[in-house]
PDB file of C-alpha atoms in Angstrom:
ATOM      1  CA  MET A   1      97.157  78.447 102.180  1.00  0.00           C
ATOM      2  CA  THR A   2     100.672  78.254 103.627  1.00  0.00           C
ATOM      3  CA  PRO A   3     100.673  79.824 107.123  1.00  0.00           C
ATOM      4  CA  LEU A   4     102.624  83.075 107.250  1.00  0.00           C
ATOM      5  CA  ASP A   5     105.951  82.909 109.032  1.00  0.00           C
ATOM      6  CA  ALA A   6     107.749  85.798 110.712  1.00  0.00           C
ATOM      7  CA  THR A   7     109.610  86.710 107.508  1.00  0.00           C
ATOM      8  CA  ASP A   8     106.363  86.759 105.512  1.00  0.00           C
ATOM      9  CA  ARG A   9     104.878  89.119 108.077  1.00  0.00           C
ATOM     10  CA  ARG A  10     107.849  91.455 107.999  1.00  0.00           C
ATOM     11  CA  LEU A  11     107.781  91.399 104.226  1.00  0.00           C
ATOM     12  CA  LEU A  12     104.057  92.075 104.072  1.00  0.00           C
ATOM     13  CA  ASN A  13     104.384  94.993 106.465  1.00  0.00           C
ATOM     14  CA  ARG A  14     107.211  96.433 104.383  1.00  0.00           C
ATOM     15  CA  MET A  15     105.436  95.908 101.064  1.00  0.00           C
ATOM     16  CA  GLN A  16     102.472  97.983 102.228  1.00  0.00           C
ATOM     17  CA  GLU A  17     104.875 100.921 102.115  1.00  0.00           C
ATOM     18  CA  ASP A  18     106.114 102.416  98.891  1.00  0.00           C
ATOM     19  CA  LEU A  19     108.490 100.367  96.723  1.00  0.00           C
ATOM     20  CA  PRO A  20     111.698 102.269  95.895  1.00  0.00           C
ATOM     21  CA  LEU A  21     111.712 103.571  92.344  1.00  0.00           C
ATOM     22  CA  VAL A  22     114.996 101.980  91.254  1.00  0.00           C
ATOM     23  CA  ALA A  23     115.830  99.501  88.507  1.00  0.00           C
ATOM     24  CA  HIS A  24     115.983  96.564  90.935  1.00  0.00           C
ATOM     25  CA  PRO A  25     113.470  97.518  93.604  1.00  0.00           C
ATOM     26  CA  TYR A  26     112.927  94.030  95.001  1.00  0.00           C
ATOM     27  CA  ALA A  27     116.663  93.591  95.541  1.00  0.00           C
ATOM     28  CA  ALA A  28     116.674  96.895  97.453  1.00  0.00           C
ATOM     29  CA  VAL A  29     113.850  95.763  99.743  1.00  0.00           C
ATOM     30  CA  ALA A  30     115.407  92.320 100.152  1.00  0.00           C
ATOM     31  CA  GLU A  31     118.597  93.961 101.337  1.00  0.00           C
ATOM     32  CA  GLU A  32     116.642  96.057 103.883  1.00  0.00           C
ATOM     33  CA  LEU A  33     115.084  92.882 105.231  1.00  0.00           C
ATOM     34  CA  GLY A  34     118.267  90.826 105.124  1.00  0.00           C
ATOM     35  CA  ILE A  35     116.947  88.188 102.735  1.00  0.00           C
ATOM     36  CA  GLY A  36     117.805  87.311  99.139  1.00  0.00           C
ATOM     37  CA  GLU A  37     116.014  88.828  96.157  1.00  0.00           C
ATOM     38  CA  ASP A  38     114.977  85.371  94.900  1.00  0.00           C
ATOM     39  CA  GLU A  39     113.508  84.523  98.279  1.00  0.00           C
ATOM     40  CA  LEU A  40     111.623  87.806  98.440  1.00  0.00           C
ATOM     41  CA  LEU A  41     110.137  87.304  94.980  1.00  0.00           C
ATOM     42  CA  ALA A  42     109.183  83.707  95.790  1.00  0.00           C
ATOM     43  CA  ARG A  43     107.472  84.773  99.025  1.00  0.00           C
ATOM     44  CA  LEU A  44     105.586  87.572  97.295  1.00  0.00           C
ATOM     45  CA  ALA A  45     104.481  85.257  94.501  1.00  0.00           C
ATOM     46  CA  ARG A  46     103.246  82.709  97.044  1.00  0.00           C
ATOM     47  CA  MET A  47     101.331  85.334  99.046  1.00  0.00           C
ATOM     48  CA  LYS A  48      99.701  86.563  95.839  1.00  0.00           C
ATOM     49  CA  GLU A  49      98.864  83.004  94.862  1.00  0.00           C
ATOM     50  CA  ASP A  50      97.338  82.417  98.315  1.00  0.00           C
ATOM     51  CA  ARG A  51      95.452  85.738  98.018  1.00  0.00           C
ATOM     52  CA  VAL A  52      97.055  87.096 101.195  1.00  0.00           C
ATOM     53  CA  ILE A  53      98.034  89.933  98.861  1.00  0.00           C
ATOM     54  CA  THR A  54      95.143  90.839  96.603  1.00  0.00           C
ATOM     55  CA  ARG A  55      97.223  93.082  94.390  1.00  0.00           C
ATOM     56  CA  PHE A  56     100.765  94.364  94.186  1.00  0.00           C
ATOM     57  CA  GLY A  57     101.346  97.487  92.159  1.00  0.00           C
ATOM     58  CA  PRO A  58     100.696 101.188  91.895  1.00  0.00           C
ATOM     59  CA  PHE A  59      97.822 102.767  93.803  1.00  0.00           C
ATOM     60  CA  PHE A  60      96.372 105.452  91.586  1.00  0.00           C
ATOM     61  CA  ASP A  61      94.545 108.528  92.751  1.00  0.00           C
ATOM     62  CA  ALA A  62      91.695 109.053  90.322  1.00  0.00           C
ATOM     63  CA  ALA A  63      91.190 112.602  91.598  1.00  0.00           C
ATOM     64  CA  ALA A  64      94.786 113.560  90.770  1.00  0.00           C
ATOM     65  CA  MET A  65      94.187 112.320  87.206  1.00  0.00           C
ATOM     66  CA  GLY A  66      91.191 114.632  86.956  1.00  0.00           C
ATOM     67  CA  GLY A  67      88.794 111.824  87.809  1.00  0.00           C
ATOM     68  CA  ALA A  68      86.803 111.026  90.895  1.00  0.00           C
ATOM     69  CA  PHE A  69      85.917 108.422  93.508  1.00  0.00           C
ATOM     70  CA  CYS A  70      82.545 108.053  95.138  1.00  0.00           C
ATOM     71  CA  LEU A  71      81.240 105.647  97.753  1.00  0.00           C
ATOM     72  CA  CYS A  72      77.718 104.510  96.841  1.00  0.00           C
ATOM     73  CA  ALA A  73      75.101 102.406  98.600  1.00  0.00           C
ATOM     74  CA  MET A  74      71.956 100.558  97.596  1.00  0.00           C
ATOM     75  CA  ALA A  75      69.190  98.784  99.490  1.00  0.00           C
ATOM     76  CA  VAL A  76      68.879  95.591  97.455  1.00  0.00           C
ATOM     77  CA  PRO A  77      66.016  93.178  98.164  1.00  0.00           C
ATOM     78  CA  LYS A  78      67.410  89.789  99.148  1.00  0.00           C
ATOM     79  CA  ALA A  79      65.707  87.900  96.336  1.00  0.00           C
ATOM     80  CA  GLU A  80      67.215  90.223  93.739  1.00  0.00           C
ATOM     81  CA  PHE A  81      70.664  90.445  95.268  1.00  0.00           C
ATOM     82  CA  ASP A  82      72.596  88.281  92.801  1.00  0.00           C
ATOM     83  CA  ALA A  83      70.868  89.716  89.756  1.00  0.00           C
ATOM     84  CA  VAL A  84      71.563  93.273  90.909  1.00  0.00           C
ATOM     85  CA  LEU A  85      75.148  92.360  91.791  1.00  0.00           C
ATOM     86  CA  THR A  86      75.768  91.112  88.259  1.00  0.00           C
ATOM     87  CA  LYS A  87      74.479  94.381  86.827  1.00  0.00           C
ATOM     88  CA  VAL A  88      76.471  96.558  89.231  1.00  0.00           C
ATOM     89  CA  ASN A  89      79.754  94.654  88.896  1.00  0.00           C
ATOM     90  CA  ALA A  90      79.483  94.697  85.101  1.00  0.00           C
ATOM     91  CA  HIS A  91      80.443  98.379  85.259  1.00  0.00           C
ATOM     92  CA  ALA A  92      84.217  98.759  84.998  1.00  0.00           C
ATOM     93  CA  GLU A  93      83.901 101.900  87.159  1.00  0.00           C
ATOM     94  CA  VAL A  94      82.980  99.731  90.170  1.00  0.00           C
ATOM     95  CA  ALA A  95      86.405  99.369  91.807  1.00  0.00           C
ATOM     96  CA  HIS A  96      85.239  97.412  94.825  1.00  0.00           C
ATOM     97  CA  ASN A  97      81.988  96.262  96.257  1.00  0.00           C
ATOM     98  CA  TYR A  98      81.056  94.857  99.672  1.00  0.00           C
ATOM     99  CA  GLN A  99      77.932  93.295 101.075  1.00  0.00           C
ATOM    100  CA  ARG A 100      77.161  94.837 104.474  1.00  0.00           C
ATOM    101  CA  THR A 101      74.794  94.248 107.371  1.00  0.00           C
ATOM    102  CA  HIS A 102      72.261  97.051 106.960  1.00  0.00           C
ATOM    103  CA  ARG A 103      69.115  97.834 105.002  1.00  0.00           C
ATOM    104  CA  LEU A 104      71.647  99.518 102.705  1.00  0.00           C
ATOM    105  CA  ASN A 105      73.330  96.191 102.003  1.00  0.00           C
ATOM    106  CA  MET A 106      75.472  96.837  98.911  1.00  0.00           C
ATOM    107  CA  TRP A 107      78.322  99.359  99.203  1.00  0.00           C
ATOM    108  CA  PHE A 108      80.628 100.040  96.313  1.00  0.00           C
ATOM    109  CA  VAL A 109      83.181 102.580  95.182  1.00  0.00           C
ATOM    110  CA  LEU A 110      82.994 104.140  91.749  1.00  0.00           C
ATOM    111  CA  ALA A 111      86.292 105.326  90.284  1.00  0.00           C
ATOM    112  CA  THR A 112      85.944 107.333  87.101  1.00  0.00           C
ATOM    113  CA  GLU A 113      88.215 109.360  84.900  1.00  0.00           C
ATOM    114  CA  THR A 114      86.080 112.492  85.062  1.00  0.00           C
ATOM    115  CA  PRO A 115      83.865 113.894  87.842  1.00  0.00           C
ATOM    116  CA  ASP A 116      80.885 113.646  85.467  1.00  0.00           C
ATOM    117  CA  GLY A 117      81.518 109.932  85.171  1.00  0.00           C
ATOM    118  CA  ILE A 118      80.299 109.303  88.730  1.00  0.00           C
ATOM    119  CA  GLY A 119      76.813 110.637  88.155  1.00  0.00           C
ATOM    120  CA  ALA A 120      76.578 108.991  84.739  1.00  0.00           C
ATOM    121  CA  CYS A 121      77.533 105.581  86.097  1.00  0.00           C
ATOM    122  CA  ALA A 122      75.344 105.840  89.219  1.00  0.00           C
ATOM    123  CA  ASP A 123      72.410 106.959  87.053  1.00  0.00           C
ATOM    124  CA  ALA A 124      72.988 104.041  84.691  1.00  0.00           C
ATOM    125  CA  ILE A 125      72.951 101.585  87.604  1.00  0.00           C
ATOM    126  CA  GLU A 126      69.688 103.127  88.851  1.00  0.00           C
ATOM    127  CA  ARG A 127      68.117 102.743  85.401  1.00  0.00           C
ATOM    128  CA  GLU A 128      69.303  99.151  85.034  1.00  0.00           C
ATOM    129  CA  THR A 129      68.238  98.012  88.498  1.00  0.00           C
ATOM    130  CA  GLY A 130      65.368 100.324  89.421  1.00  0.00           C
ATOM    131  CA  ILE A 131      67.057 100.898  92.803  1.00  0.00           C
ATOM    132  CA  THR A 132      68.208 104.268  94.147  1.00  0.00           C
ATOM    133  CA  VAL A 133      71.989 104.655  94.321  1.00  0.00           C
ATOM    134  CA  LEU A 134      72.846 106.828  97.327  1.00  0.00           C
ATOM    135  CA  ARG A 135      76.069 108.758  96.757  1.00  0.00           C
ATOM    136  CA  PHE A 136      78.555 109.597  99.469  1.00  0.00           C
ATOM    137  CA  PRO A 137      81.478 111.495  97.945  1.00  0.00           C
ATOM    138  CA  LYS A 138      84.183 112.339 100.475  1.00  0.00           C
ATOM    139  CA  LEU A 139      84.050 115.893 101.768  1.00  0.00           C
ATOM    140  CA  GLN A 140      87.153 115.599 103.952  1.00  0.00           C
ATOM    141  CA  GLU A 141      89.701 112.859 104.401  1.00  0.00           C
ATOM    142  CA  PHE A 142      91.125 112.645 107.895  1.00  0.00           C
ATOM    143  CA  PHE A 143      93.671 109.902 107.458  1.00  0.00           C
ATOM    144  CA  ILE A 144      94.628 107.148 105.100  1.00  0.00           C
ATOM    145  CA  GLY A 145      96.057 104.503 107.338  1.00  0.00           C
ATOM    146  CA  PHE A 146      96.390 101.807 104.733  1.00  0.00           C
ATOM    147  CA  ARG A 147      98.656  99.580 106.786  1.00  0.00           C
ATOM    148  CA  VAL A 148      97.514  96.456 108.478  1.00  0.00           C
ATOM    149  CA  ALA A 149      99.938  94.886 110.921  1.00  0.00           C
ATOM    150  CA  ALA A 150     100.450  91.371 109.577  1.00  0.00           C
TER     151      ALA A 150
ATOM    152  CA  MET B   1      97.309 116.091  84.177  1.00  0.00           C
ATOM    153  CA  ILE B   2      98.288 112.923  82.403  1.00  0.00           C
ATOM    154  CA  ASP B   3      99.001 112.554  78.698  1.00  0.00           C
ATOM    155  CA  ASP B   4      98.619 109.580  76.376  1.00  0.00           C
ATOM    156  CA  THR B   5     101.996 108.115  77.286  1.00  0.00           C
ATOM    157  CA  ASP B   6     101.118 108.270  80.996  1.00  0.00           C
ATOM    158  CA  ARG B   7      97.811 106.630  80.179  1.00  0.00           C
ATOM    159  CA  GLN B   8      99.604 103.756  78.437  1.00  0.00           C
ATOM    160  CA  ILE B   9     101.904 103.372  81.442  1.00  0.00           C
ATOM    161  CA  ILE B  10      98.950 103.276  83.826  1.00  0.00           C
ATOM    162  CA  ALA B  11      97.201 100.728  81.628  1.00  0.00           C
ATOM    163  CA  ALA B  12     100.330  98.566  81.588  1.00  0.00           C
ATOM    164  CA  MET B  13     100.704  98.677  85.387  1.00  0.00           C
ATOM    165  CA  GLN B  14      97.129  98.620  86.620  1.00  0.00           C
ATOM    166  CA  GLY B  15      97.010  94.838  86.696  1.00  0.00           C
ATOM    167  CA  GLY B  16     100.041  94.895  88.998  1.00  0.00           C
ATOM    168  CA  LEU B  17     103.800  95.237  88.871  1.00  0.00           C
ATOM    169  CA  PRO B  18     105.605  92.112  87.565  1.00  0.00           C
ATOM    170  CA  LEU B  19     107.388  90.090  90.251  1.00  0.00           C
ATOM    171  CA  VAL B  20     110.684  89.936  88.366  1.00  0.00           C
ATOM    172  CA  PRO B  21     114.061  91.447  89.296  1.00  0.00           C
ATOM    173  CA  ALA B  22     113.724  94.401  86.886  1.00  0.00           C
ATOM    174  CA  PRO B  23     109.972  95.094  86.745  1.00  0.00           C
ATOM    175  CA  PHE B  24     110.277  98.552  85.217  1.00  0.00           C
ATOM    176  CA  ALA B  25     112.459  97.208  82.405  1.00  0.00           C
ATOM    177  CA  GLU B  26     109.793  94.619  81.689  1.00  0.00           C
ATOM    178  CA  ILE B  27     106.990  97.211  81.572  1.00  0.00           C
ATOM    179  CA  ALA B  28     109.198  99.465  79.431  1.00  0.00           C
ATOM    180  CA  SER B  29     109.844  96.674  76.949  1.00  0.00           C
ATOM    181  CA  ARG B  30     106.109  95.947  76.676  1.00  0.00           C
ATOM    182  CA  LEU B  31     105.557  99.619  75.881  1.00  0.00           C
ATOM    183  CA  GLU B  32     108.652  99.842  73.660  1.00  0.00           C
ATOM    184  CA  MET B  33     109.992 102.600  75.856  1.00  0.00           C
ATOM    185  CA  ASP B  34     113.336 103.242  77.465  1.00  0.00           C
ATOM    186  CA  GLU B  35     113.444 102.039  81.089  1.00  0.00           C
ATOM    187  CA  GLY B  36     114.875 105.373  82.284  1.00  0.00           C
ATOM    188  CA  ASP B  37     112.132 107.335  80.520  1.00  0.00           C
ATOM    189  CA  LEU B  38     109.500 105.075  82.052  1.00  0.00           C
ATOM    190  CA  MET B  39     110.924 105.529  85.547  1.00  0.00           C
ATOM    191  CA  ALA B  40     111.071 109.309  85.056  1.00  0.00           C
ATOM    192  CA  ARG B  41     107.398 109.277  84.052  1.00  0.00           C
ATOM    193  CA  ILE B  42     106.514 107.198  87.111  1.00  0.00           C
ATOM    194  CA  ALA B  43     108.513 109.568  89.322  1.00  0.00           C
ATOM    195  CA  ALA B  44     106.592 112.530  87.882  1.00  0.00           C
ATOM    196  CA  MET B  45     103.262 110.791  88.472  1.00  0.00           C
ATOM    197  CA  LYS B  46     104.278 110.074  92.057  1.00  0.00           C
ATOM    198  CA  ALA B  47     105.263 113.718  92.533  1.00  0.00           C
ATOM    199  CA  SER B  48     101.910 114.932  91.189  1.00  0.00           C
ATOM    200  CA  GLY B  49      99.977 112.428  93.300  1.00  0.00           C
ATOM    201  CA  VAL B  50      98.587 110.401  90.372  1.00  0.00           C
ATOM    202  CA  ILE B  51     100.443 107.409  91.828  1.00  0.00           C
ATOM    203  CA  ARG B  52     100.162 107.370  95.609  1.00  0.00           C
ATOM    204  CA  ARG B  53     102.581 104.528  96.103  1.00  0.00           C
ATOM    205  CA  ILE B  54     103.597 101.174  94.644  1.00  0.00           C
ATOM    206  CA  ALA B  55     102.654  98.658  97.276  1.00  0.00           C
ATOM    207  CA  ALA B  56     100.777  95.546  98.310  1.00  0.00           C
ATOM    208  CA  ALA B  57      97.056  95.527  99.031  1.00  0.00           C
ATOM    209  CA  PRO B  58      96.633  92.954 101.806  1.00  0.00           C
ATOM    210  CA  ASN B  59      93.601  90.768 102.211  1.00  0.00           C
ATOM    211  CA  HIS B  60      92.375  91.517 105.720  1.00  0.00           C
ATOM    212  CA  TYR B  61      90.397  88.300 105.903  1.00  0.00           C
ATOM    213  CA  LYS B  62      93.414  86.130 105.151  1.00  0.00           C
ATOM    214  CA  LEU B  63      95.357  87.982 107.850  1.00  0.00           C
ATOM    215  CA  GLY B  64      92.823  87.003 110.459  1.00  0.00           C
ATOM    216  CA  MET B  65      91.205  90.438 110.531  1.00  0.00           C
ATOM    217  CA  THR B  66      87.906  88.796 109.834  1.00  0.00           C
ATOM    218  CA  ALA B  67      85.740  91.468 111.415  1.00  0.00           C
ATOM    219  CA  ASN B  68      85.596  94.699 109.493  1.00  0.00           C
ATOM    220  CA  GLY B  69      83.195  97.312 110.742  1.00  0.00           C
ATOM    221  CA  MET B  70      82.299 100.500 108.940  1.00  0.00           C
ATOM    222  CA  THR B  71      81.388 102.691 111.886  1.00  0.00           C
ATOM    223  CA  VAL B  72      79.223 105.672 110.998  1.00  0.00           C
ATOM    224  CA  TRP B  73      78.436 108.689 113.125  1.00  0.00           C
ATOM    225  CA  ASP B  74      76.103 111.678 113.080  1.00  0.00           C
ATOM    226  CA  VAL B  75      78.389 114.425 114.339  1.00  0.00           C
ATOM    227  CA  GLU B  76      77.548 118.118 114.707  1.00  0.00           C
ATOM    228  CA  ASP B  77      78.723 119.826 111.522  1.00  0.00           C
ATOM    229  CA  ALA B  78      80.519 122.550 113.468  1.00  0.00           C
ATOM    230  CA  ARG B  79      82.717 119.949 115.188  1.00  0.00           C
ATOM    231  CA  VAL B  80      83.196 117.314 112.503  1.00  0.00           C
ATOM    232  CA  ALA B  81      86.582 118.638 111.292  1.00  0.00           C
ATOM    233  CA  GLU B  82      88.076 118.690 114.778  1.00  0.00           C
ATOM    234  CA  LEU B  83      86.600 115.377 115.891  1.00  0.00           C
ATOM    235  CA  GLY B  84      87.182 113.655 112.545  1.00  0.00           C
ATOM    236  CA  ALA B  85      90.880 114.415 112.840  1.00  0.00           C
ATOM    237  CA  GLN B  86      90.930 112.836 116.307  1.00  0.00           C
ATOM    238  CA  VAL B  87      89.080 109.728 115.157  1.00  0.00           C
ATOM    239  CA  GLY B  88      91.339 109.430 112.105  1.00  0.00           C
ATOM    240  CA  ALA B  89      94.380 109.511 114.375  1.00  0.00           C
ATOM    241  CA  LEU B  90      93.258 106.426 116.351  1.00  0.00           C
ATOM    242  CA  PRO B  91      95.632 103.555 115.543  1.00  0.00           C
ATOM    243  CA  PHE B  92      92.877 101.067 114.697  1.00  0.00           C
ATOM    244  CA  VAL B  93      91.054 103.347 112.248  1.00  0.00           C
ATOM    245  CA  THR B  94      92.239 102.605 108.709  1.00  0.00           C
ATOM    246  CA  HIS B  95      90.100 105.124 106.811  1.00  0.00           C
ATOM    247  CA  CYS B  96      88.189 108.142 108.068  1.00  0.00           C
ATOM    248  CA  TYR B  97      86.097 110.507 105.985  1.00  0.00           C
ATOM    249  CA  GLU B  98      83.445 113.169 106.279  1.00  0.00           C
ATOM    250  CA  ARG B  99      80.692 112.441 103.751  1.00  0.00           C
ATOM    251  CA  PRO B 100      77.309 114.050 103.076  1.00  0.00           C
ATOM    252  CA  ARG B 101      74.227 112.741 104.857  1.00  0.00           C
ATOM    253  CA  ALA B 102      71.424 111.316 102.699  1.00  0.00           C
ATOM    254  CA  LEU B 103      68.377 112.234 104.761  1.00  0.00           C
ATOM    255  CA  PRO B 104      66.045 110.647 105.661  1.00  0.00           C
ATOM    256  CA  ASP B 105      67.727 107.316 104.794  1.00  0.00           C
ATOM    257  CA  TRP B 106      71.133 108.082 106.167  1.00  0.00           C
ATOM    258  CA  PRO B 107      71.824 110.589 108.975  1.00  0.00           C
ATOM    259  CA  TYR B 108      75.563 109.877 109.338  1.00  0.00           C
ATOM    260  CA  ASN B 109      78.329 112.231 108.193  1.00  0.00           C
ATOM    261  CA  LEU B 110      81.493 110.661 109.642  1.00  0.00           C
ATOM    262  CA  PHE B 111      82.723 107.265 108.427  1.00  0.00           C
ATOM    263  CA  ALA B 112      85.535 105.408 110.217  1.00  0.00           C
ATOM    264  CA  MET B 113      86.653 101.942 109.103  1.00  0.00           C
ATOM    265  CA  VAL B 114      87.696  99.653 111.940  1.00  0.00           C
ATOM    266  CA  HIS B 115      89.334  96.234 111.498  1.00  0.00           C
ATOM    267  CA  GLY B 116      89.723  93.541 114.123  1.00  0.00           C
ATOM    268  CA  ALA B 117      90.189  89.850 114.729  1.00  0.00           C
ATOM    269  CA  SER B 118      86.660  89.494 116.116  1.00  0.00           C
ATOM    270  CA  GLY B 119      83.352  91.278 116.347  1.00  0.00           C
ATOM    271  CA  ASP B 120      84.050  91.877 120.049  1.00  0.00           C
ATOM    272  CA  GLU B 121      87.301  93.613 119.241  1.00  0.00           C
ATOM    273  CA  VAL B 122      85.586  95.862 116.698  1.00  0.00           C
ATOM    274  CA  GLU B 123      82.784  96.649 119.200  1.00  0.00           C
ATOM    275  CA  GLU B 124      85.340  97.575 121.827  1.00  0.00           C
ATOM    276  CA  LYS B 125      87.009  99.929 119.351  1.00  0.00           C
ATOM    277  CA  ARG B 126      83.662 101.414 118.428  1.00  0.00           C
ATOM    278  CA  ALA B 127      83.067 102.169 122.122  1.00  0.00           C
ATOM    279  CA  GLN B 128      86.377 104.050 122.217  1.00  0.00           C
ATOM    280  CA  ILE B 129      85.260 106.206 119.284  1.00  0.00           C
ATOM    281  CA  ALA B 130      81.883 106.817 120.948  1.00  0.00           C
ATOM    282  CA  ALA B 131      83.652 107.971 124.113  1.00  0.00           C
ATOM    283  CA  LEU B 132      85.854 110.313 122.113  1.00  0.00           C
ATOM    284  CA  LEU B 133      82.896 111.894 120.275  1.00  0.00           C
ATOM    285  CA  GLY B 134      80.803 112.239 123.419  1.00  0.00           C
ATOM    286  CA  ALA B 135      77.790 114.550 123.217  1.00  0.00           C
ATOM    287  CA  ALA B 136      78.759 115.871 119.761  1.00  0.00           C
ATOM    288  CA  CYS B 137      77.521 112.541 118.369  1.00  0.00           C
ATOM    289  CA  ARG B 138      73.747 112.281 117.949  1.00  0.00           C
ATOM    290  CA  GLY B 139      73.591 108.736 116.644  1.00  0.00           C
ATOM    291  CA  HIS B 140      75.725 105.982 115.259  1.00  0.00           C
ATOM    292  CA  ASP B 141      75.688 102.563 113.662  1.00  0.00           C
ATOM    293  CA  ILE B 142      78.095  99.899 112.512  1.00  0.00           C
ATOM    294  CA  LEU B 143      77.960  97.969 109.260  1.00  0.00           C
ATOM    295  CA  TYR B 144      79.873  94.717 109.015  1.00  0.00           C
ATOM    296  CA  SER B 145      81.003  93.462 105.658  1.00  0.00           C
ATOM    297  CA  THR B 146      79.833  89.934 105.076  1.00  0.00           C
ATOM    298  CA  ARG B 147      81.238  89.378 101.597  1.00  0.00           C
ATOM    299  CA  ILE B 148      83.698  90.936  99.165  1.00  0.00           C
ATOM    300  CA  LEU B 149      81.656  91.255  95.993  1.00  0.00           C
ATOM    301  CA  LYS B 150      84.377  92.806  93.840  1.00  0.00           C
ATOM    302  CA  LYS B 151      87.859  94.135  94.354  1.00  0.00           C
ATOM    303  CA  THR B 152      89.935  95.467  91.504  1.00  0.00           C
ATOM    304  CA  GLY B 153      92.185  98.426  91.022  1.00  0.00           C
ATOM    305  CA  LEU B 154      91.178 101.403  88.989  1.00  0.00           C
ATOM    306  CA  ARG B 155      90.504 100.348  85.425  1.00  0.00           C
ATOM    307  CA  LEU B 156      90.987 102.897  82.708  1.00  0.00           C
ATOM    308  CA  LYS B 157      88.718 102.611  79.729  1.00  0.00           C
ATOM    309  CA  GLU B 158      90.456 101.862  76.474  1.00  0.00           C
ATOM    310  CA  ARG B 159      90.494 105.002  74.455  1.00  0.00           C
ATOM    311  CA  ASN B 160      92.407 106.315  71.520  1.00  0.00           C
TER     312      ASN B 160
END
C-alpha cells in the first residue's frame, strides 16, 4: 500500500462527507481542495485499490425504504467457526460481519427490505447452524459519527 | 417509499459510484435514463432519507485505527436516553445506540463503538465513558473485533 500523504488525508476526510449532487461532482470537490479533477480521481482510485476506502458510493437507509437493520450475535464454537461463517455470509442480507472477543464471537448486521425479513433471515440462520441468533435491533440512535480523522 | 425506477437506480449504484468525471451520466446511460431525471430521483431519495449521503467508507484498519472496541453498558432504563446522548456526543464515539438486553446472556442496553490506534487508547476512552455513566451503570464489557468477516453495502434482491 502507498502511504497516505497530506493530500490523501484531506481528500479522505472530505470524501466521508456528502458528495455534491452536480453533474461533475469530483471536479467540484477538487476545486474545494485546490487540486485537479484528474488528480482527485487518481487518488481515489488508488485508495480504493489499496482498500483504504472500502467503498465509495451512496449509503442507503434500509429503514427509510421500508426495510430494517438489526445487529445480531452468535456464540459459535471455535471448531465450527469457519463452517458457520460460510453459512451466515451466504445470506445476502448479512451486510457486515465481525469476529469479536467474547463468548458471543460473531456479530453481524442484517439489512432487509422489509421488517419481516429480519426475523425470517435470523430464523433461517438458526435452522441452518443450530445456533441461537440473538437480535439487538436499535431502540434509539444517539449519534452517527461516521467520520474517522485520516 | 421507493418505486421500481428508484429500485433500479439503487441497484445500479449499490456497488459504488463510478470514479469518472460525470458519474451520474454514466449511471443514467446504463439505465437508459436522462441524467437530469436520474439526479432528480437521487435528490428526492436524499430528501426522504433513503440515501443518507454519497461518500467514502474508510477502512479503519488501514488508517492505523487497529483497535476497535464495542463498549457495552448496562445502564438504568430511566437514564439511558439522557446518558446515551452524552456518550454519543463524545468525539471518539463513532456509533451509539440503545438496544434491548437479551437476558440472561446479555445484560447490556447501551452500545458505543470506540476506535483507537491501540488497545490502550481504547481502554482509556472506555474509562472516560465509565466515569461519565457513574453509578447509573451496573456493568460493562468491551468486545474487540479481531477480523472483518464480511463488509458489503446493502444488497437488494433482484425482483421483478
